[in-house]
Structures are given as structure tokens and as C-alpha cells.
Amino acid sequence: MSLRIRAALLLLPAITACSSATTTLEPATSTLNPEVAAAVTAALQDEYHAGQVYRRVLSDFGAVLPFANIVTAEQRHATALAGTLTTHGIAVPASAWTAANVPGFASVPDACAAAATAEVSNIALYDTLLALDLPDDVRIVFTNNRRASLEGHLPAFTRCQ
């Protein structure tokens, strides 16, 4: 969230209390074109999905590695994407994923194999999204998330199979 937005949110109660007129706050206008906004949202839902799958693994098998570590990273990825949407005046969508609509696995090695495949797909998604004409802040978030999947998550899930 930008410093200006934070400052405005902090001052809003004081401004409202001092005002005798009724005002309506208009939603911010998006500064992302629809294609880029859709790309950020798609990446966010993909990160939400991975996080929910990994939480399901932890629920089914306990605090097993590498899921216990990587689930936190997926939350950081989602938070970075959500922050990008907020910065550009776009409402952050809720996750489409719950424990009920993500797969369960028979074993931790099965979960690791599926997670490795999912990380390959995540990397490919970011490759596609990075080919778009992106603002610098979006490109940085996409690049950082892709790098974490390629250099950290994929090797960890490959080792645990």
C-alpha cells in the first residue's frame, strides 16, 4: 500500500469527524489496463490455490516439510500481488479455493509430486504473464514470485518425492 493511501486512511476518521456534510467516497480508478489487472488477478488466484493445497497437506499429514515452509512463502506471494492490486485501485478478490475444492493426497510423496508439477505450471504462468506489457511494479512482483518457485519451491518438492 502506498504511503499516500496509508496516510489518507489514517486521516479519514479525523476528516470525517470534522465534516458536517455527508460525503460519499468514490472507489479509486484503476491505473492498470484490464489485461494487466486480469493477469495480476490470475496470478493471485494461482497463489491462493497453491497455499490452500499446501494447507490441506499440512492438515492431512501434520507439519511436514517442505509444505510447512512453502505455505508461508505462498502467502507472501499472494500478499505481494494483493498489494499491487490495492496500489492500483483494484479491489482484492477473495480466494476461490477452500479445503473442500482442492485435492487431498494418499501420501506426502504423492503430495510432493503434485506440488512439483504445480510449481512447473506456476513458473509457466509467470513466463506467460511476463511477456505482457507490464508496469515496473507488476513486473517486479511477477519476477520475484517466479524466481521463488523456480529456485526454491520446485527443487524442494522435487527432493521430497
PDB file of C-alpha atoms in Angstrom:
ATOM      1  CA  MET A   1       0.000   0.000   0.000  1.00  0.00           C
ATOM      2  CA  SER A   2       1.429   3.368  -0.964  1.00  0.00           C
ATOM      3  CA  LEU A   3       2.385   5.938   1.618  1.00  0.00           C
ATOM      4  CA  ARG A   4      -0.296   8.310   0.291  1.00  0.00           C
ATOM      5  CA  ILE A   5      -3.028   5.694   0.638  1.00  0.00           C
ATOM      6  CA  ARG A   6      -1.881   4.812   4.184  1.00  0.00           C
ATOM      7  CA  ALA A   7      -1.836   8.469   5.166  1.00  0.00           C
ATOM      8  CA  ALA A   8      -5.309   9.009   3.703  1.00  0.00           C
ATOM      9  CA  LEU A   9      -6.668   6.003   5.578  1.00  0.00           C
ATOM     10  CA  LEU A  10      -5.159   7.239   8.838  1.00  0.00           C
ATOM     11  CA  LEU A  11      -6.608  10.725   8.363  1.00  0.00           C
ATOM     12  CA  LEU A  12     -10.028   9.601   7.147  1.00  0.00           C
ATOM     13  CA  PRO A  13     -11.640   9.232  10.615  1.00  0.00           C
ATOM     14  CA  ALA A  14     -10.433  12.693  11.655  1.00  0.00           C
ATOM     15  CA  ILE A  15     -11.582  14.288   8.424  1.00  0.00           C
ATOM     16  CA  THR A  16     -14.963  12.580   8.668  1.00  0.00           C
ATOM     17  CA  ALA A  17     -15.428  13.655  12.300  1.00  0.00           C
ATOM     18  CA  CYS A  18     -14.721  17.312  11.407  1.00  0.00           C
ATOM     19  CA  SER A  19     -17.075  17.378   8.445  1.00  0.00           C
ATOM     20  CA  SER A  20     -20.701  18.381   8.843  1.00  0.00           C
ATOM     21  CA  ALA A  21     -21.562  17.468   5.263  1.00  0.00           C
ATOM     22  CA  THR A  22     -22.374  13.968   4.135  1.00  0.00           C
ATOM     23  CA  THR A  23     -19.876  12.729   1.598  1.00  0.00           C
ATOM     24  CA  THR A  24     -19.559   9.601  -0.455  1.00  0.00           C
ATOM     25  CA  LEU A  25     -16.138   8.178  -1.156  1.00  0.00           C
ATOM     26  CA  GLU A  26     -15.773   7.082  -4.742  1.00  0.00           C
ATOM     27  CA  PRO A  27     -13.685   3.991  -5.440  1.00  0.00           C
ATOM     28  CA  ALA A  28     -10.256   4.693  -6.842  1.00  0.00           C
ATOM     29  CA  THR A  29      -9.912   4.428 -10.584  1.00  0.00           C
ATOM     30  CA  SER A  30      -7.683   1.579 -11.647  1.00  0.00           C
ATOM     31  CA  THR A  31      -4.336   2.547 -13.057  1.00  0.00           C
ATOM     32  CA  LEU A  32      -3.855  -0.877 -14.673  1.00  0.00           C
ATOM     33  CA  ASN A  33      -5.258  -1.742 -18.049  1.00  0.00           C
ATOM     34  CA  PRO A  34      -7.813  -4.596 -17.968  1.00  0.00           C
ATOM     35  CA  GLU A  35      -5.353  -7.156 -19.399  1.00  0.00           C
ATOM     36  CA  VAL A  36      -2.762  -6.461 -16.692  1.00  0.00           C
ATOM     37  CA  ALA A  37      -5.403  -6.360 -13.950  1.00  0.00           C
ATOM     38  CA  ALA A  38      -6.638  -9.771 -15.133  1.00  0.00           C
ATOM     39  CA  ALA A  39      -3.057 -11.076 -15.168  1.00  0.00           C
ATOM     40  CA  VAL A  40      -2.433  -9.978 -11.581  1.00  0.00           C
ATOM     41  CA  THR A  41      -5.743 -11.498 -10.515  1.00  0.00           C
ATOM     42  CA  ALA A  42      -4.944 -14.786 -12.278  1.00  0.00           C
ATOM     43  CA  ALA A  43      -1.554 -14.943 -10.574  1.00  0.00           C
ATOM     44  CA  LEU A  44      -3.187 -14.161  -7.224  1.00  0.00           C
ATOM     45  CA  GLN A  45      -5.732 -16.967  -7.613  1.00  0.00           C
ATOM     46  CA  ASP A  46      -2.899 -19.346  -8.569  1.00  0.00           C
ATOM     47  CA  GLU A  47      -1.012 -18.392  -5.392  1.00  0.00           C
ATOM     48  CA  TYR A  48      -4.202 -18.743  -3.336  1.00  0.00           C
ATOM     49  CA  HIS A  49      -4.677 -22.214  -4.852  1.00  0.00           C
ATOM     50  CA  ALA A  50      -1.146 -23.339  -4.015  1.00  0.00           C
ATOM     51  CA  GLY A  51      -1.470 -22.038  -0.471  1.00  0.00           C
ATOM     52  CA  GLN A  52      -4.748 -23.863   0.074  1.00  0.00           C
ATOM     53  CA  VAL A  53      -3.393 -27.133  -1.364  1.00  0.00           C
ATOM     54  CA  TYR A  54      -0.340 -26.893   0.885  1.00  0.00           C
ATOM     55  CA  ARG A  55      -2.520 -26.097   3.935  1.00  0.00           C
ATOM     56  CA  ARG A  56      -4.586 -29.174   3.074  1.00  0.00           C
ATOM     57  CA  VAL A  57      -1.414 -31.287   3.039  1.00  0.00           C
ATOM     58  CA  LEU A  58      -0.470 -29.878   6.457  1.00  0.00           C
ATOM     59  CA  SER A  59      -3.958 -30.604   7.759  1.00  0.00           C
ATOM     60  CA  ASP A  60      -3.824 -34.183   6.471  1.00  0.00           C
ATOM     61  CA  PHE A  61      -0.230 -35.060   7.422  1.00  0.00           C
ATOM     62  CA  GLY A  62       0.907 -32.566  10.073  1.00  0.00           C
ATOM     63  CA  ALA A  63       3.755 -30.068   9.848  1.00  0.00           C
ATOM     64  CA  VAL A  64       5.661 -31.901   7.111  1.00  0.00           C
ATOM     65  CA  LEU A  65       8.447 -30.327   5.128  1.00  0.00           C
ATOM     66  CA  PRO A  66       8.705 -28.688   2.701  1.00  0.00           C
ATOM     67  CA  PHE A  67       4.994 -27.783   2.909  1.00  0.00           C
ATOM     68  CA  ALA A  68       5.305 -26.177   6.345  1.00  0.00           C
ATOM     69  CA  ASN A  69       7.864 -23.712   4.956  1.00  0.00           C
ATOM     70  CA  ILE A  70       6.482 -23.133   1.486  1.00  0.00           C
ATOM     71  CA  VAL A  71       2.905 -22.435   2.602  1.00  0.00           C
ATOM     72  CA  THR A  72       4.251 -19.263   4.248  1.00  0.00           C
ATOM     73  CA  ALA A  73       6.030 -18.280   1.045  1.00  0.00           C
ATOM     74  CA  GLU A  74       2.807 -18.720  -0.936  1.00  0.00           C
ATOM     75  CA  GLN A  75       1.119 -16.325   1.487  1.00  0.00           C
ATOM     76  CA  ARG A  76       3.893 -13.781   0.877  1.00  0.00           C
ATOM     77  CA  HIS A  77       3.427 -14.170  -2.888  1.00  0.00           C
ATOM     78  CA  ALA A  78      -0.323 -13.598  -2.556  1.00  0.00           C
ATOM     79  CA  THR A  79       0.246 -10.597  -0.285  1.00  0.00           C
ATOM     80  CA  ALA A  80       2.618  -9.010  -2.817  1.00  0.00           C
ATOM     81  CA  LEU A  81       0.067  -9.485  -5.611  1.00  0.00           C
ATOM     82  CA  ALA A  82      -2.783  -8.186  -3.452  1.00  0.00           C
ATOM     83  CA  GLY A  83      -0.686  -5.135  -2.585  1.00  0.00           C
ATOM     84  CA  THR A  84      -0.161  -4.476  -6.275  1.00  0.00           C
ATOM     85  CA  LEU A  85      -3.901  -4.552  -6.892  1.00  0.00           C
ATOM     86  CA  THR A  86      -4.523  -2.234  -3.949  1.00  0.00           C
ATOM     87  CA  THR A  87      -1.847   0.191  -5.099  1.00  0.00           C
ATOM     88  CA  HIS A  88      -3.552   0.393  -8.479  1.00  0.00           C
ATOM     89  CA  GLY A  89      -7.026   0.946  -7.023  1.00  0.00           C
ATOM     90  CA  ILE A  90      -8.386  -2.543  -7.672  1.00  0.00           C
ATOM     91  CA  ALA A  91     -10.314  -4.498  -5.057  1.00  0.00           C
ATOM     92  CA  VAL A  92      -8.519  -7.645  -3.941  1.00  0.00           C
ATOM     93  CA  PRO A  93     -10.653 -10.698  -4.710  1.00  0.00           C
ATOM     94  CA  ALA A  94     -11.238 -13.396  -2.146  1.00  0.00           C
ATOM     95  CA  SER A  95      -9.703 -16.786  -2.733  1.00  0.00           C
ATOM     96  CA  ALA A  96     -11.750 -19.139  -4.858  1.00  0.00           C
ATOM     97  CA  TRP A  97     -10.124 -22.044  -3.003  1.00  0.00           C
ATOM     98  CA  THR A  98     -11.063 -23.908   0.167  1.00  0.00           C
ATOM     99  CA  ALA A  99     -10.042 -27.222   1.710  1.00  0.00           C
ATOM    100  CA  ALA A 100     -13.159 -28.675   0.089  1.00  0.00           C
ATOM    101  CA  ASN A 101     -12.210 -27.824  -3.508  1.00  0.00           C
ATOM    102  CA  VAL A 102      -8.513 -28.709  -3.550  1.00  0.00           C
ATOM    103  CA  PRO A 103      -7.171 -32.240  -3.826  1.00  0.00           C
ATOM    104  CA  GLY A 104      -6.074 -34.452  -0.995  1.00  0.00           C
ATOM    105  CA  PHE A 105      -3.245 -36.949  -1.400  1.00  0.00           C
ATOM    106  CA  ALA A 106      -2.629 -40.523  -0.274  1.00  0.00           C
ATOM    107  CA  SER A 107       0.897 -39.760   0.964  1.00  0.00           C
ATOM    108  CA  VAL A 108       3.410 -36.974   1.394  1.00  0.00           C
ATOM    109  CA  PRO A 109       5.478 -38.190  -1.603  1.00  0.00           C
ATOM    110  CA  ASP A 110       2.297 -38.064  -3.731  1.00  0.00           C
ATOM    111  CA  ALA A 111       1.652 -34.521  -2.484  1.00  0.00           C
ATOM    112  CA  CYS A 112       5.260 -33.564  -3.279  1.00  0.00           C
ATOM    113  CA  ALA A 113       4.974 -34.905  -6.826  1.00  0.00           C
ATOM    114  CA  ALA A 114       1.744 -32.976  -7.391  1.00  0.00           C
ATOM    115  CA  ALA A 115       3.268 -29.838  -5.862  1.00  0.00           C
ATOM    116  CA  ALA A 116       6.324 -30.108  -8.132  1.00  0.00           C
ATOM    117  CA  THR A 117       4.016 -30.314 -11.147  1.00  0.00           C
ATOM    118  CA  ALA A 118       2.016 -27.335  -9.834  1.00  0.00           C
ATOM    119  CA  GLU A 119       5.204 -25.289  -9.394  1.00  0.00           C
ATOM    120  CA  VAL A 120       6.194 -26.031 -13.007  1.00  0.00           C
ATOM    121  CA  SER A 121       2.767 -24.773 -14.075  1.00  0.00           C
ATOM    122  CA  ASN A 122       3.164 -21.708 -11.839  1.00  0.00           C
ATOM    123  CA  ILE A 123       6.513 -20.897 -13.463  1.00  0.00           C
ATOM    124  CA  ALA A 124       4.938 -21.287 -16.922  1.00  0.00           C
ATOM    125  CA  LEU A 125       2.085 -18.992 -15.887  1.00  0.00           C
ATOM    126  CA  TYR A 126       4.547 -16.304 -14.816  1.00  0.00           C
ATOM    127  CA  ASP A 127       6.507 -16.792 -18.082  1.00  0.00           C
ATOM    128  CA  THR A 128       3.292 -16.061 -19.996  1.00  0.00           C
ATOM    129  CA  LEU A 129       2.374 -13.098 -17.820  1.00  0.00           C
ATOM    130  CA  LEU A 130       5.866 -11.600 -18.002  1.00  0.00           C
ATOM    131  CA  ALA A 131       5.510 -11.444 -21.812  1.00  0.00           C
ATOM    132  CA  LEU A 132       2.806  -8.780 -21.365  1.00  0.00           C
ATOM    133  CA  ASP A 133       3.461  -5.041 -21.402  1.00  0.00           C
ATOM    134  CA  LEU A 134       3.627  -4.548 -17.617  1.00  0.00           C
ATOM    135  CA  PRO A 135       4.236  -1.627 -15.302  1.00  0.00           C
ATOM    136  CA  ASP A 136       7.520  -1.947 -13.407  1.00  0.00           C
ATOM    137  CA  ASP A 137       5.917  -2.765 -10.038  1.00  0.00           C
ATOM    138  CA  VAL A 138       3.883  -5.629 -11.510  1.00  0.00           C
ATOM    139  CA  ARG A 139       6.905  -6.958 -13.413  1.00  0.00           C
ATOM    140  CA  ILE A 140       8.960  -6.965 -10.195  1.00  0.00           C
ATOM    141  CA  VAL A 141       6.314  -8.919  -8.247  1.00  0.00           C
ATOM    142  CA  PHE A 142       5.859 -11.436 -11.078  1.00  0.00           C
ATOM    143  CA  THR A 143       9.633 -11.871 -11.430  1.00  0.00           C
ATOM    144  CA  ASN A 144      10.164 -12.346  -7.691  1.00  0.00           C
ATOM    145  CA  ASN A 145       7.332 -14.872  -7.389  1.00  0.00           C
ATOM    146  CA  ARG A 146       8.569 -16.792 -10.446  1.00  0.00           C
ATOM    147  CA  ARG A 147      12.116 -16.875  -9.106  1.00  0.00           C
ATOM    148  CA  ALA A 148      10.965 -18.242  -5.731  1.00  0.00           C
ATOM    149  CA  SER A 149       9.025 -21.011  -7.459  1.00  0.00           C
ATOM    150  CA  LEU A 150      11.882 -21.901  -9.797  1.00  0.00           C
ATOM    151  CA  GLU A 151      14.790 -21.647  -7.374  1.00  0.00           C
ATOM    152  CA  GLY A 152      13.149 -22.621  -4.079  1.00  0.00           C
ATOM    153  CA  HIS A 153       9.809 -24.377  -4.265  1.00  0.00           C
ATOM    154  CA  LEU A 154      10.358 -26.646  -7.275  1.00  0.00           C
ATOM    155  CA  PRO A 155      13.693 -28.041  -6.021  1.00  0.00           C
ATOM    156  CA  ALA A 156      12.244 -28.620  -2.532  1.00  0.00           C
ATOM    157  CA  PHE A 157       9.242 -30.521  -3.866  1.00  0.00           C
ATOM    158  CA  THR A 158      11.432 -32.477  -6.299  1.00  0.00           C
ATOM    159  CA  ARG A 159      13.693 -33.606  -3.422  1.00  0.00           C
ATOM    160  CA  CYS A 160      10.790 -34.808  -1.262  1.00  0.00           C
ATOM    161  CA  GLN A 161       9.261 -37.170  -3.844  1.00  0.00           C
TER     162      GLN A 161
END
